[in-house]
């Protein structure tokens, strides 16, 4: 049985873990840092405590209590230099 996937696009200032977690969990970067310090974030099924980790394409980010997300691709940048990411969310 294949799980349903939802495709979302997010704008982030950089591809750092705390920026992406903050956008996916819909919270600030400080709150995202707290989530990372509480050991609730896994990157490619490994616990990650570094908030400055650069996320690459095809990385799997799991946030306990929020869901599992796959970074599919960086579709481009905005005029202000923010990265536009295409994310697959398991529903």
PDB file of C-alpha atoms in Angstrom:
ATOM      1  CA  UNK A   1       0.000   0.000   0.000  1.00  0.00           C
ATOM      2  CA  UNK A   2       1.484   3.298  -1.072  1.00  0.00           C
ATOM      3  CA  UNK A   3       1.032   6.251   1.229  1.00  0.00           C
ATOM      4  CA  UNK A   4      -0.546   9.434  -0.084  1.00  0.00           C
ATOM      5  CA  UNK A   5       1.813  12.311  -0.739  1.00  0.00           C
ATOM      6  CA  UNK A   6       1.141  16.014  -0.820  1.00  0.00           C
ATOM      7  CA  UNK A   7       3.475  18.358  -2.712  1.00  0.00           C
ATOM      8  CA  UNK A   8       4.137  21.738  -1.111  1.00  0.00           C
ATOM      9  CA  UNK A   9       6.456  24.607  -2.007  1.00  0.00           C
ATOM     10  CA  UNK A  10       8.231  26.629   0.645  1.00  0.00           C
ATOM     11  CA  UNK A  11      10.406  29.743   0.571  1.00  0.00           C
ATOM     12  CA  UNK A  12      13.358  29.708   2.963  1.00  0.00           C
ATOM     13  CA  UNK A  13      16.243  32.158   3.439  1.00  0.00           C
ATOM     14  CA  UNK A  14      18.781  29.311   3.199  1.00  0.00           C
ATOM     15  CA  UNK A  15      18.858  25.521   3.110  1.00  0.00           C
ATOM     16  CA  UNK A  16      19.912  25.226   6.762  1.00  0.00           C
ATOM     17  CA  UNK A  17      18.079  22.639   8.840  1.00  0.00           C
ATOM     18  CA  UNK A  18      16.607  25.168  11.289  1.00  0.00           C
ATOM     19  CA  UNK A  19      15.166  27.293   8.461  1.00  0.00           C
ATOM     20  CA  UNK A  20      13.509  24.319   6.798  1.00  0.00           C
ATOM     21  CA  UNK A  21      12.207  22.847  10.078  1.00  0.00           C
ATOM     22  CA  UNK A  22      10.790  26.242  11.045  1.00  0.00           C
ATOM     23  CA  UNK A  23       8.925  26.501   7.761  1.00  0.00           C
ATOM     24  CA  UNK A  24       7.659  22.896   7.804  1.00  0.00           C
ATOM     25  CA  UNK A  25       6.565  23.054  11.467  1.00  0.00           C
ATOM     26  CA  UNK A  26       5.170  26.578  10.927  1.00  0.00           C
ATOM     27  CA  UNK A  27       7.147  28.156  13.720  1.00  0.00           C
ATOM     28  CA  UNK A  28      10.012  30.597  14.178  1.00  0.00           C
ATOM     29  CA  UNK A  29      13.677  29.645  13.806  1.00  0.00           C
ATOM     30  CA  UNK A  30      14.159  29.892  17.589  1.00  0.00           C
ATOM     31  CA  UNK A  31      11.302  27.453  18.142  1.00  0.00           C
ATOM     32  CA  UNK A  32      12.779  25.224  15.412  1.00  0.00           C
ATOM     33  CA  UNK A  33      16.106  25.232  17.278  1.00  0.00           C
ATOM     34  CA  UNK A  34      14.228  24.115  20.408  1.00  0.00           C
ATOM     35  CA  UNK A  35      12.607  21.264  18.447  1.00  0.00           C
ATOM     36  CA  UNK A  36      16.057  20.191  17.199  1.00  0.00           C
ATOM     37  CA  UNK A  37      17.529  20.356  20.725  1.00  0.00           C
ATOM     38  CA  UNK A  38      14.628  18.230  22.035  1.00  0.00           C
ATOM     39  CA  UNK A  39      15.864  15.454  19.681  1.00  0.00           C
ATOM     40  CA  UNK A  40      12.650  15.453  17.634  1.00  0.00           C
ATOM     41  CA  UNK A  41      14.302  15.850  14.202  1.00  0.00           C
ATOM     42  CA  UNK A  42      15.785  13.080  12.087  1.00  0.00           C
ATOM     43  CA  UNK A  43      17.561  13.621   8.768  1.00  0.00           C
ATOM     44  CA  UNK A  44      17.767  10.507   6.576  1.00  0.00           C
ATOM     45  CA  UNK A  45      16.609   8.453   9.597  1.00  0.00           C
ATOM     46  CA  UNK A  46      19.478   9.641  11.828  1.00  0.00           C
ATOM     47  CA  UNK A  47      19.094  11.938  14.811  1.00  0.00           C
ATOM     48  CA  UNK A  48      20.435  15.397  13.990  1.00  0.00           C
ATOM     49  CA  UNK A  49      21.399  18.002  16.603  1.00  0.00           C
ATOM     50  CA  UNK A  50      23.246  20.497  14.366  1.00  0.00           C
ATOM     51  CA  UNK A  51      20.903  23.298  13.382  1.00  0.00           C
ATOM     52  CA  UNK A  52      23.374  24.608  10.773  1.00  0.00           C
ATOM     53  CA  UNK A  53      23.369  21.406   8.686  1.00  0.00           C
ATOM     54  CA  UNK A  54      22.876  22.154   4.980  1.00  0.00           C
ATOM     55  CA  UNK A  55      20.066  20.060   3.530  1.00  0.00           C
ATOM     56  CA  UNK A  56      20.521  18.631   0.034  1.00  0.00           C
ATOM     57  CA  UNK A  57      18.003  17.293  -2.463  1.00  0.00           C
ATOM     58  CA  UNK A  58      16.381  13.907  -1.766  1.00  0.00           C
ATOM     59  CA  UNK A  59      16.953  14.293   1.990  1.00  0.00           C
ATOM     60  CA  UNK A  60      14.257  12.868   4.239  1.00  0.00           C
ATOM     61  CA  UNK A  61      13.362  15.058   7.217  1.00  0.00           C
ATOM     62  CA  UNK A  62      11.248  13.560   9.984  1.00  0.00           C
ATOM     63  CA  UNK A  63       9.844  15.877  12.661  1.00  0.00           C
ATOM     64  CA  UNK A  64       8.212  13.941  15.478  1.00  0.00           C
ATOM     65  CA  UNK A  65       4.683  15.205  15.921  1.00  0.00           C
ATOM     66  CA  UNK A  66       4.657  16.978  12.522  1.00  0.00           C
ATOM     67  CA  UNK A  67       5.336  14.338   9.869  1.00  0.00           C
ATOM     68  CA  UNK A  68       7.859  13.100   7.318  1.00  0.00           C
ATOM     69  CA  UNK A  69       9.027  15.288   4.458  1.00  0.00           C
ATOM     70  CA  UNK A  70      11.228  14.647   1.405  1.00  0.00           C
ATOM     71  CA  UNK A  71      13.111  17.555  -0.174  1.00  0.00           C
ATOM     72  CA  UNK A  72      12.549  16.847  -3.869  1.00  0.00           C
ATOM     73  CA  UNK A  73      14.314  19.760  -5.530  1.00  0.00           C
ATOM     74  CA  UNK A  74      15.271  23.394  -5.324  1.00  0.00           C
ATOM     75  CA  UNK A  75      13.147  24.929  -8.052  1.00  0.00           C
ATOM     76  CA  UNK A  76      14.889  28.300  -7.981  1.00  0.00           C
ATOM     77  CA  UNK A  77      15.321  31.491  -6.024  1.00  0.00           C
ATOM     78  CA  UNK A  78      13.183  34.545  -5.499  1.00  0.00           C
ATOM     79  CA  UNK A  79      14.240  38.062  -6.435  1.00  0.00           C
ATOM     80  CA  UNK A  80      15.322  38.637  -2.842  1.00  0.00           C
ATOM     81  CA  UNK A  81      17.566  35.552  -2.881  1.00  0.00           C
ATOM     82  CA  UNK A  82      15.387  33.121  -0.918  1.00  0.00           C
ATOM     83  CA  UNK A  83      15.445  29.458  -1.964  1.00  0.00           C
ATOM     84  CA  UNK A  84      12.234  27.880  -3.285  1.00  0.00           C
ATOM     85  CA  UNK A  85      12.010  24.190  -2.343  1.00  0.00           C
ATOM     86  CA  UNK A  86       9.604  21.547  -3.572  1.00  0.00           C
ATOM     87  CA  UNK A  87       8.734  19.228  -0.669  1.00  0.00           C
ATOM     88  CA  UNK A  88       6.771  15.972  -0.580  1.00  0.00           C
ATOM     89  CA  UNK A  89       4.793  15.457   2.612  1.00  0.00           C
ATOM     90  CA  UNK A  90       3.431  12.063   3.573  1.00  0.00           C
ATOM     91  CA  UNK A  91      -0.224  12.355   4.566  1.00  0.00           C
TER      92      UNK A  91
END
